[in-house]
Coordinates of N, CA, C and O in Angstrom, one line a residue:
X1 N 135.4 234.0 169.3 CA 136.9 234.7 170.2 C 137.7 235.2 168.9 O 138.0 234.7 167.7
X2 N 138.1 237.1 169.0 CA 139.5 237.3 168.3 C 140.5 237.0 168.4 O 141.0 236.5 169.7
X3 N 140.9 236.0 167.4 CA 142.2 235.8 167.4 C 143.5 237.0 167.8 O 143.3 238.4 167.0
X4 N 144.7 236.7 168.6 CA 145.6 237.7 168.8 C 146.4 238.0 168.1 O 146.2 237.5 166.6
X5 N 146.7 239.7 167.9 CA 147.2 239.9 167.0 C 148.8 239.3 166.5 O 149.1 239.3 165.1
X6 N 149.8 238.8 167.1 CA 150.7 238.1 166.9 C 150.7 236.9 166.1 O 151.3 236.7 165.4
X7 N 149.3 236.6 167.2 CA 148.5 235.1 165.6 C 148.6 235.9 164.1 O 149.1 235.5 163.5
X8 N 147.7 236.5 164.2 CA 147.8 237.5 163.2 C 149.1 237.9 161.5 O 149.4 237.8 160.8
X9 N 149.8 238.2 162.6 CA 150.9 238.0 161.9 C 151.7 237.2 162.0 O 152.3 236.8 160.5
X10 N 152.1 235.9 162.7 CA 152.4 234.4 161.7 C 151.5 234.1 160.6 O 152.5 233.6 159.6
X11 N 150.2 234.6 160.9 CA 149.3 233.7 159.3 C 150.1 234.5 158.4 O 150.1 234.0 157.2
X12 N 150.2 236.4 158.8 CA 150.6 237.1 157.1 C 152.0 236.4 156.8 O 152.7 236.5 155.4
X13 N 152.9 235.9 158.1 CA 154.1 236.1 157.1 C 153.7 234.8 156.4 O 155.0 234.6 155.5
X14 N 153.2 233.6 156.6 CA 152.9 231.9 156.0 C 152.8 232.7 155.1 O 153.2 232.9 153.6
X15 N 152.0 233.7 154.3 CA 151.6 234.6 154.0 C 152.0 234.8 152.3 O 151.9 235.2 151.8
X16 N 153.6 235.9 153.3 CA 153.7 236.6 152.4 C 154.8 235.7 152.4 O 156.1 236.8 150.7
X17 N 155.6 234.6 152.1 CA 156.1 233.6 151.8 C 155.9 233.7 150.4 O 157.2 233.5 149.5
X18 N 155.3 233.5 149.6 CA 154.9 233.6 148.0 C 154.9 235.1 147.6 O 154.9 235.2 146.3
X19 N 155.0 236.3 148.4 CA 154.6 237.6 147.9 C 156.1 238.4 147.7 O 157.4 237.3 148.0
X20 N 156.3 238.9 145.9 CA 157.2 239.2 146.2 C 158.4 239.6 147.1 O 159.5 239.4 147.5
X21 N 157.4 240.7 147.8 CA 158.1 241.3 149.3 C 158.0 240.7 150.3 O 155.9 241.6 150.5
X22 N 158.2 240.5 150.9 CA 157.7 239.3 152.1 C 158.0 240.6 153.3 O 159.0 240.0 154.1
X23 N 157.0 240.9 153.4 CA 156.1 242.1 154.3 C 155.1 242.1 155.0 O 154.5 242.3 153.8
X24 N 155.4 242.7 156.3 CA 153.8 242.6 157.5 C 154.5 243.7 157.8 O 156.0 244.0 158.5
X25 N 153.9 244.7 158.3 CA 153.4 245.9 158.7 C 153.3 245.9 160.1 O 151.4 245.6 160.0
X26 N 153.4 245.8 160.7 CA 152.2 246.5 161.9 C 151.7 247.7 162.4 O 152.5 248.4 162.8
X27 N 150.7 247.9 162.3 CA 150.5 249.3 162.2 C 149.6 250.0 163.4 O 148.3 249.4 164.0
X28 N 149.7 251.0 163.8 CA 148.9 251.4 164.9 C 150.2 252.8 165.2 O 151.3 253.3 165.1
X29 N 149.0 253.2 166.3 CA 149.6 254.4 166.6 C 150.6 254.5 167.6 O 150.3 253.9 168.1
X30 N 151.3 255.4 168.2 CA 152.3 255.7 169.6 C 151.5 255.1 171.1 O 150.2 255.9 171.0
X31 N 151.9 254.1 171.3 CA 151.2 253.6 172.7 C 150.7 252.6 172.5 O 150.0 252.9 173.2
X32 N 150.1 252.2 171.7 CA 149.0 251.4 171.1 C 149.4 250.0 171.7 O 148.9 249.0 171.1
X33 N 150.9 249.4 171.5 CA 151.4 248.1 172.2 C 152.1 246.9 170.9 O 152.5 246.0 171.7
X34 N 152.3 248.4 170.3 CA 153.2 247.4 169.4 C 154.8 246.6 169.1 O 154.3 245.7 169.2
X35 N 155.1 247.1 170.9 CA 156.6 246.7 171.0 C 156.1 245.3 171.9 O 156.7 244.2 170.9
X36 N 155.5 245.5 171.8 CA 155.3 244.0 173.1 C 154.3 242.7 172.3 O 155.0 242.1 172.0
X37 N 153.4 243.6 171.0 CA 153.6 242.3 170.0 C 155.0 241.9 168.8 O 154.6 240.6 168.8
X38 N 155.0 243.3 169.0 CA 156.7 242.5 168.1 C 157.2 241.4 169.4 O 158.0 240.8 168.9
X39 N 157.9 241.8 170.8 CA 158.3 240.7 171.8 C 158.0 239.0 171.2 O 158.4 238.6 171.0
X40 N 156.6 239.3 171.0 CA 155.5 238.2 171.8 C 156.0 237.2 170.2 O 156.6 236.1 170.2
X41 N 156.1 238.1 169.2 CA 156.2 237.8 167.8 C 158.1 236.4 168.3 O 158.1 235.6 167.3
X42 N 159.0 237.6 168.1 CA 160.7 237.7 168.2 C 160.1 236.1 169.3 O 161.4 235.5 169.0
X43 N 159.6 236.2 170.8 CA 160.1 234.7 171.1 C 159.6 232.8 169.9 O 159.8 233.0 170.7
X44 N 158.4 233.9 169.8 CA 157.2 232.6 168.6 C 159.1 232.5 168.1 O 159.2 230.8 167.9
X45 N 159.6 233.0 167.0 CA 160.3 232.6 165.4 C 161.3 232.8 167.0 O 162.9 232.2 166.1
X46 N 161.8 232.4 168.4 CA 163.2 232.3 168.0 C 164.3 233.7 167.7 O 165.3 232.9 167.7
X47 N 164.0 235.2 167.2 CA 165.1 236.0 166.5 C 164.8 236.8 167.4 O 163.8 237.4 168.9
X48 N 165.0 238.2 167.7 CA 165.1 239.3 168.8 C 164.5 240.5 167.6 O 164.7 240.7 166.3
X49 N 164.2 241.7 168.5 CA 164.3 242.4 167.8 C 165.2 243.6 167.2 O 166.1 244.1 168.5
X50 N 165.2 244.5 166.6 CA 166.2 245.5 165.5 C 165.2 246.8 165.9 O 164.6 247.7 165.8
X51 N 165.7 247.4 167.5 CA 166.0 249.2 167.7 C 166.6 249.5 166.4 O 167.4 250.2 166.5
X52 N 165.6 250.1 164.8 CA 166.3 250.9 164.6 C 166.8 252.4 164.4 O 168.2 252.4 164.0
X53 N 165.8 252.9 164.9 CA 167.0 253.9 165.5 C 168.8 254.1 166.5 O 168.8 254.9 165.7
X54 N 168.6 253.2 167.1 CA 169.5 252.9 167.9 C 170.9 252.4 166.5 O 171.9 252.3 166.8
X55 N 170.2 251.9 166.2 CA 171.3 250.6 165.1 C 172.1 251.4 163.8 O 172.7 252.1 163.8
X56 N 170.7 252.3 163.9 CA 171.6 252.6 162.3 C 172.2 254.9 163.3 O 172.9 255.8 162.3
X57 N 171.6 255.0 164.1 CA 172.2 256.1 164.9 C 173.0 256.1 164.9 O 174.5 256.7 164.8
X58 N 174.1 255.1 165.3 CA 174.9 254.5 165.8 C 176.1 255.1 164.1 O 177.6 255.4 165.1
X59 N 175.7 254.0 163.7 CA 176.4 253.7 162.6 C 176.4 254.8 162.0 O 177.2 255.3 161.2
X60 N 175.7 256.3 162.0 CA 175.3 257.5 160.9 C 176.1 258.3 161.1 O 176.3 259.1 160.7
X61 N 176.4 258.5 163.1 CA 177.0 259.3 163.6 C 178.0 259.7 163.2 O 178.4 261.4 163.3
X62 N 179.2 258.9 162.5 CA 180.6 259.7 161.8 C 179.7 260.3 161.1 O 181.3 260.8 159.8
X63 N 179.0 260.2 159.3 CA 179.3 260.2 158.5 C 178.5 261.9 158.2 O 178.0 262.4 159.5
X64 N 179.2 262.1 157.2 CA 178.2 263.7 156.9 C 176.5 263.4 155.9 O 176.3 262.2 156.3
X65 N 176.1 265.0 156.2 CA 174.7 264.8 155.8 C 174.8 263.8 155.2 O 173.8 262.4 154.0
X66 N 175.6 264.0 153.7 CA 175.3 264.1 152.0 C 175.7 262.1 152.0 O 174.5 261.0 152.1
X67 N 176.8 261.7 153.2 CA 176.7 260.0 153.4 C 175.7 259.7 153.8 O 175.7 258.3 153.5
X68 N 175.6 260.1 155.0 CA 174.2 259.2 155.5 C 173.4 258.9 155.1 O 173.0 258.0 154.9
X69 N 172.4 259.9 153.3 CA 171.3 259.7 152.9 C 171.4 258.9 151.8 O 170.8 257.9 151.1
X70 N 173.3 258.6 151.3 CA 173.3 258.1 150.1 C 174.0 256.4 151.4 O 173.1 255.7 150.0
X71 N 174.6 256.0 152.1 CA 174.5 255.4 152.4 C 173.6 254.4 153.5 O 173.8 253.0 153.9
X72 N 172.8 255.3 153.9 CA 171.6 254.5 154.2 C 170.6 252.8 154.5 O 171.6 252.3 155.2
X73 N 171.0 252.8 153.2 CA 170.2 252.0 152.0 C 171.3 250.3 152.4 O 170.8 249.7 153.4
X74 N 172.3 250.3 152.6 CA 173.6 249.8 152.7 C 173.6 249.5 154.1 O 172.8 248.2 154.4
X75 N 173.9 250.3 154.6 CA 173.8 250.2 156.5 C 172.7 249.1 156.1 O 172.9 248.7 157.2
X76 N 171.5 249.8 156.2 CA 170.3 249.5 156.8 C 170.5 247.8 156.8 O 170.1 247.4 157.6
X77 N 170.8 247.0 155.7 CA 170.9 246.0 154.3 C 171.9 245.2 155.5 O 171.2 244.3 156.2
X78 N 173.3 245.7 155.8 CA 173.7 245.3 156.7 C 173.6 245.0 158.0 O 173.5 243.8 158.7
X79 N 172.8 245.7 158.7 CA 171.7 246.1 160.1 C 170.9 244.2 160.1 O 171.4 243.4 160.6
X80 N 170.3 244.3 158.7 CA 168.9 243.6 158.9 C 170.1 242.3 158.4 O 169.5 241.3 158.7
X81 N 170.9 242.2 157.6 CA 171.7 240.8 157.3 C 171.8 240.1 158.6 O 172.2 238.5 159.1
X82 N 172.0 240.9 159.7 CA 172.8 240.1 161.0 C 171.4 239.5 161.1 O 171.8 238.3 162.2
X83 N 170.6 238.8 161.3 CA 169.3 238.9 162.7 C 168.5 238.1 161.3 O 169.3 237.0 160.1
X84 N 168.0 236.8 163.0 CA 167.7 235.6 162.0 C 166.5 236.1 160.9 O 165.6 236.8 161.9
X85 N 165.4 235.1 161.1 CA 164.4 235.3 159.4 C 163.4 234.8 160.4 O 163.3 233.9 161.4
X86 N 163.1 235.5 160.8 CA 161.8 236.5 160.1 C 162.6 238.2 160.9 O 162.6 237.8 162.2
X87 N 163.4 239.4 160.6 CA 163.4 239.9 160.5 C 162.7 240.9 161.3 O 161.6 241.5 160.6
X88 N 162.6 241.5 162.5 CA 161.8 242.3 163.3 C 161.9 243.8 164.0 O 163.3 243.3 163.7
X89 N 161.7 244.7 163.1 CA 161.9 245.5 163.4 C 160.9 246.8 163.8 O 159.3 246.6 163.9
X90 N 161.4 247.2 165.1 CA 160.6 248.3 165.4 C 161.3 249.7 165.1 O 163.3 249.9 165.1
X91 N 161.1 250.8 165.9 CA 161.4 251.9 166.1 C 161.7 252.9 165.2 O 163.5 252.7 164.5
X92 N 161.0 252.2 163.9 CA 161.3 253.3 162.8 C 161.9 254.8 162.3 O 161.9 255.2 161.1
X93 N 161.6 255.5 163.3 CA 161.1 256.5 162.5 C 162.8 257.5 162.4 O 162.2 258.0 162.3
X94 N 163.4 256.8 162.4 CA 164.0 257.8 162.3 C 164.8 257.7 160.9 O 165.1 258.4 159.7
X95 N 163.8 256.4 159.6 CA 163.9 256.6 158.4 C 162.9 257.3 157.3 O 163.3 258.1 156.3
X96 N 161.9 258.3 158.6 CA 161.1 259.3 158.1 C 162.4 260.7 158.1 O 161.4 261.8 158.1
X97 N 163.0 260.8 158.9 CA 163.7 261.8 159.1 C 163.5 262.4 158.4 O 164.8 262.1 156.8
X98 N 163.4 264.1 157.3 CA 163.3 264.3 156.0 C 165.3 264.5 155.8 O 165.5 265.1 154.5
X99 N 165.8 265.0 156.3 CA 167.8 265.4 156.4 C 168.1 263.8 155.4 O 168.9 263.9 154.6
X100 N 167.3 262.5 155.6 CA 168.1 261.8 154.9 C 167.3 261.2 153.8 O 168.1 260.2 153.0
X101 N 166.5 261.8 153.6 CA 165.9 262.0 151.5 C 165.5 260.7 151.3 O 166.6 260.0 151.1
X102 N 165.0 259.5 152.2 CA 164.4 258.4 152.1 C 162.8 257.5 151.8 O 162.3 258.9 152.7
X103 N 163.0 257.2 151.0 CA 161.6 256.5 150.9 C 161.1 255.8 152.2 O 161.6 254.3 152.0
X104 N 160.8 255.3 152.7 CA 160.7 254.4 154.5 C 160.2 253.2 153.7 O 160.8 251.9 153.9
X105 N 158.4 253.2 153.1 CA 158.3 251.7 152.8 C 159.0 250.5 151.6 O 159.4 250.0 151.4
X106 N 159.7 252.3 151.0 CA 161.0 251.3 149.8 C 161.6 251.0 150.4 O 162.2 249.8 150.6
X107 N 162.1 251.5 151.7 CA 163.4 250.8 152.7 C 163.2 249.8 152.5 O 163.9 248.5 152.8
X108 N 161.8 249.8 153.7 CA 161.5 249.0 153.8 C 161.0 247.3 152.5 O 161.7 245.5 153.3
X109 N 161.3 247.2 151.3 CA 160.6 246.3 149.7 C 162.2 245.5 149.7 O 161.9 244.8 149.5
X110 N 162.9 246.6 149.9 CA 164.5 246.0 149.6 C 164.7 245.4 151.0 O 165.0 244.2 150.4
X111 N 164.8 245.7 152.1 CA 165.1 244.3 152.4 C 164.3 243.7 152.8 O 164.8 241.8 153.2
X112 N 162.8 243.6 152.3 CA 161.8 242.1 152.8 C 162.5 241.6 151.2 O 161.1 240.6 151.7
X113 N 162.8 241.7 150.1 CA 163.0 241.0 149.0 C 163.0 240.0 149.2 O 163.0 239.0 148.9
X114 N 164.1 239.7 149.9 CA 165.1 237.9 150.7 C 165.1 236.5 151.3 O 165.3 236.5 151.4
X115 N 164.2 238.4 152.7 CA 163.5 238.0 154.0 C 162.8 238.7 154.0 O 162.1 239.5 154.5
X116 N 161.8 237.7 155.1 CA 160.6 237.7 155.8 C 160.8 239.0 157.0 O 161.7 239.1 157.4
X117 N 159.8 240.1 156.8 CA 160.4 240.6 157.7 C 159.1 241.2 158.0 O 157.8 241.1 157.5
X118 N 159.0 241.7 160.2 CA 158.0 242.2 160.8 C 158.8 243.5 160.7 O 159.3 243.7 161.4
X119 N 157.9 244.4 160.0 CA 158.3 246.2 160.9 C 156.4 246.5 161.6 O 155.5 246.6 160.6
X120 N 157.5 247.3 162.2 CA 156.4 248.2 163.4 C 155.6 249.3 162.0 O 156.9 250.2 161.9
X121 N 154.8 249.9 162.2 CA 155.0 251.3 161.5 C 153.8 252.2 162.5 O 152.9 252.5 163.1
X122 N 153.9 253.6 162.8 CA 154.0 254.2 164.1 C 152.7 254.9 162.7 O 152.9 256.0 163.0
X123 N 151.6 254.9 162.6 CA 150.3 255.7 161.9 C 149.7 254.6 161.7 O 148.8 254.1 162.8
X124 N 148.8 254.7 160.8 CA 147.0 253.7 160.8 C 147.2 253.8 159.1 O 147.7 254.2 158.4
X125 N 146.2 253.1 159.5 CA 146.2 252.3 158.0 C 144.2 252.8 158.0 O 142.9 252.0 158.2
X126 N 143.8 254.0 156.8 CA 142.4 254.0 156.7 C 141.6 254.8 155.4 O 142.8 254.7 154.9
X127 N 140.6 254.3 155.6 CA 140.7 255.0 153.7 C 141.5 253.5 152.4 O 142.0 254.1 151.8
X128 N 141.7 252.6 152.7 CA 143.1 252.0 151.9 C 143.9 252.5 151.6 O 145.4 252.4 150.6
X129 N 144.4 254.1 152.8 CA 146.1 254.6 152.9 C 146.7 254.3 153.9 O 145.9 254.0 155.1
X130 N 147.9 254.2 153.3 CA 149.5 253.6 155.4 C 149.3 255.3 155.2 O 150.2 255.5 153.9
X131 N 149.1 255.6 156.6 CA 149.9 257.3 157.2 C 150.8 256.9 157.6 O 151.0 256.1 158.6
X132 N 152.2 257.6 157.8 CA 152.7 258.6 158.7 C 152.6 259.6 159.0 O 152.4 260.3 158.7
X133 N 151.9 259.4 160.5 CA 151.9 261.4 161.0 C 150.9 261.7 160.2 O 150.4 261.1 160.0
X134 N 150.8 262.4 161.6 CA 149.8 264.3 160.4 C 150.0 264.5 159.6 O 150.8 265.3 159.7
X135 N 148.6 265.4 158.6 CA 149.3 265.8 158.0 C 148.8 267.6 158.1 O 149.3 267.6 158.9
X136 N 150.5 267.9 157.3 CA 151.1 269.2 157.8 C 152.5 269.0 158.7 O 153.1 269.6 159.2
X137 N 152.0 267.3 159.2 CA 154.0 266.8 160.3 C 155.1 266.5 158.8 O 154.8 266.4 157.8
X138 N 156.4 267.6 158.7 CA 157.3 267.8 158.7 C 157.7 266.2 157.2 O 157.9 266.2 157.2
X139 N 157.0 265.3 158.4 CA 157.9 263.5 158.6 C 156.5 262.9 157.5 O 156.2 261.8 157.3
X140 N 155.3 263.4 157.1 CA 154.1 262.9 156.7 C 154.1 262.8 155.9 O 155.1 262.7 155.0
X141 N 153.5 260.9 155.2 CA 153.9 260.2 154.6 C 152.7 258.9 154.4 O 151.8 259.3 155.3
X142 N 152.2 259.5 153.7 CA 150.8 258.9 152.5 C 150.8 257.7 151.4 O 151.1 258.4 150.3
X143 N 150.0 256.3 151.8 CA 150.7 255.7 150.5 C 149.9 255.2 150.1 O 148.3 253.9 150.8
X144 N 149.1 254.9 148.7 CA 147.8 254.1 148.3 C 148.0 252.8 147.9 O 147.5 251.5 148.0
X145 N 149.2 252.7 147.4 CA 150.3 251.2 147.1 C 150.7 250.3 147.8 O 152.1 251.4 148.4
X146 N 150.7 250.1 148.7 CA 151.4 249.1 149.6 C 152.2 248.4 149.8 O 153.7 248.0 150.0
X147 N 152.1 247.3 148.8 CA 152.6 245.8 148.6 C 153.2 245.8 149.4 O 154.6 245.4 149.8
X148 N 152.7 245.0 150.9 CA 152.7 244.3 151.8 C 151.4 244.1 152.1 O 150.6 244.3 152.2
X149 N 151.5 243.2 153.6 CA 150.4 242.7 154.3 C 150.6 242.9 155.4 O 151.7 244.0 156.6
X150 N 149.2 243.7 155.9 CA 149.2 245.3 156.5 C 148.4 243.3 158.3 O 147.3 243.4 158.0
X151 N 148.9 244.2 159.1 CA 148.2 243.8 160.1 C 147.6 245.4 161.4 O 149.2 245.8 161.4
X152 N 146.4 245.3 162.0 CA 146.9 247.1 162.7 C 146.5 246.7 163.7 O 146.2 245.3 164.3
X153 N 146.6 247.6 164.9 CA 146.7 246.8 166.3 C 144.7 247.2 167.0 O 145.0 246.7 167.9
X154 N 144.5 247.3 165.3 CA 143.2 247.5 166.5 C 142.1 246.2 166.0 O 140.9 246.0 165.7
X155 N 143.1 245.3 165.3 CA 143.0 243.6 164.7 C 142.6 244.0 163.3 O 142.1 241.8 163.1
X156 N 142.0 243.9 162.7 CA 142.2 244.1 161.8 C 143.4 243.5 160.4 O 144.6 244.1 161.1
X157 N 143.3 242.9 160.0 CA 144.7 242.3 158.9 C 143.9 242.3 157.5 O 143.1 242.0 157.3
X158 N 144.7 242.9 157.2 CA 144.4 242.4 154.8 C 144.9 241.2 154.6 O 143.8 240.5 154.2
X159 N 145.1 240.0 155.3 CA 145.3 238.7 155.4 C 143.9 238.1 155.8 O 143.3 237.2 155.3
X160 N 142.9 238.8 156.6 CA 141.8 238.3 156.9 C 141.3 238.8 155.5 O 139.6 238.5 155.4
X161 N 141.4 240.3 155.1 CA 140.4 240.7 154.6 C 140.1 240.6 152.8 O 139.3 239.9 152.0
X162 N 141.9 239.4 152.2 CA 141.9 238.2 151.5 C 141.0 237.5 151.3 O 140.4 236.4 150.3
X163 N 140.9 236.8 152.9 CA 140.2 235.3 153.1 C 138.9 235.5 152.4 O 138.1 235.1 151.9
X164 N 138.4 237.1 153.1 CA 136.9 237.1 152.3 C 136.6 237.7 151.3 O 135.5 236.9 151.0
X165 N 137.5 238.1 151.0 CA 137.5 237.6 149.3 C 137.1 236.7 149.2 O 136.3 236.8 148.1
X166 N 138.5 236.1 148.5 CA 138.3 234.1 148.5 C 136.9 233.9 148.6 O 136.4 233.3 147.9
X167 N 135.9 234.2 149.8 CA 134.9 233.3 150.4 C 133.9 234.2 149.1 O 132.9 233.3 149.1
X168 N 133.6 235.3 149.6 CA 132.8 235.4 148.6 C 132.9 235.7 146.8 O 131.8 235.4 146.0
X169 N 133.9 235.3 146.4 CA 133.9 234.8 145.3 C 133.9 233.3 144.8 O 133.1 233.3 144.3
X170 N 133.6 232.5 145.7 CA 133.0 231.3 145.8 C 131.9 231.3 145.9 O 130.8 230.5 145.4
X171 N 130.9 231.8 146.6 CA 129.6 231.9 146.6 C 128.9 232.1 145.6 O 129.6 232.6 144.9

């Protein structure tokens, strides 16, 4: 029997407690069901999901373009500080907006330094590379080094591959 994805996220959160960045990314393409999984995880922990697009856009509305890029990390931190642990983030597309001049993964790392964080990632994890959008898209991002635990909507998880690696090392 295959372990449900929300259980893999919960195991990943436990494993992340000992890491520098306590970040778990739920990776999947648009329409793959990430929000439903995040709802299950939020229910299990008695917390709520923060819709980053909605929360940030209302805070950035009155600022100039330059102020937005300068103040975004601080505003994001303030928004997430109000949440219970684990912090659960969905709808991160605004973080990839080129006009904001931000590194979305770096922003997530900063949030997860002191608190366990689960964030949806609208993309794929292929060949050891975390991708957002398609090559040529203005918001395209590719990361070789992620420094986070990943749970993919196809059922794969870095927590599983670490367990498999430990078993192989013991054999």
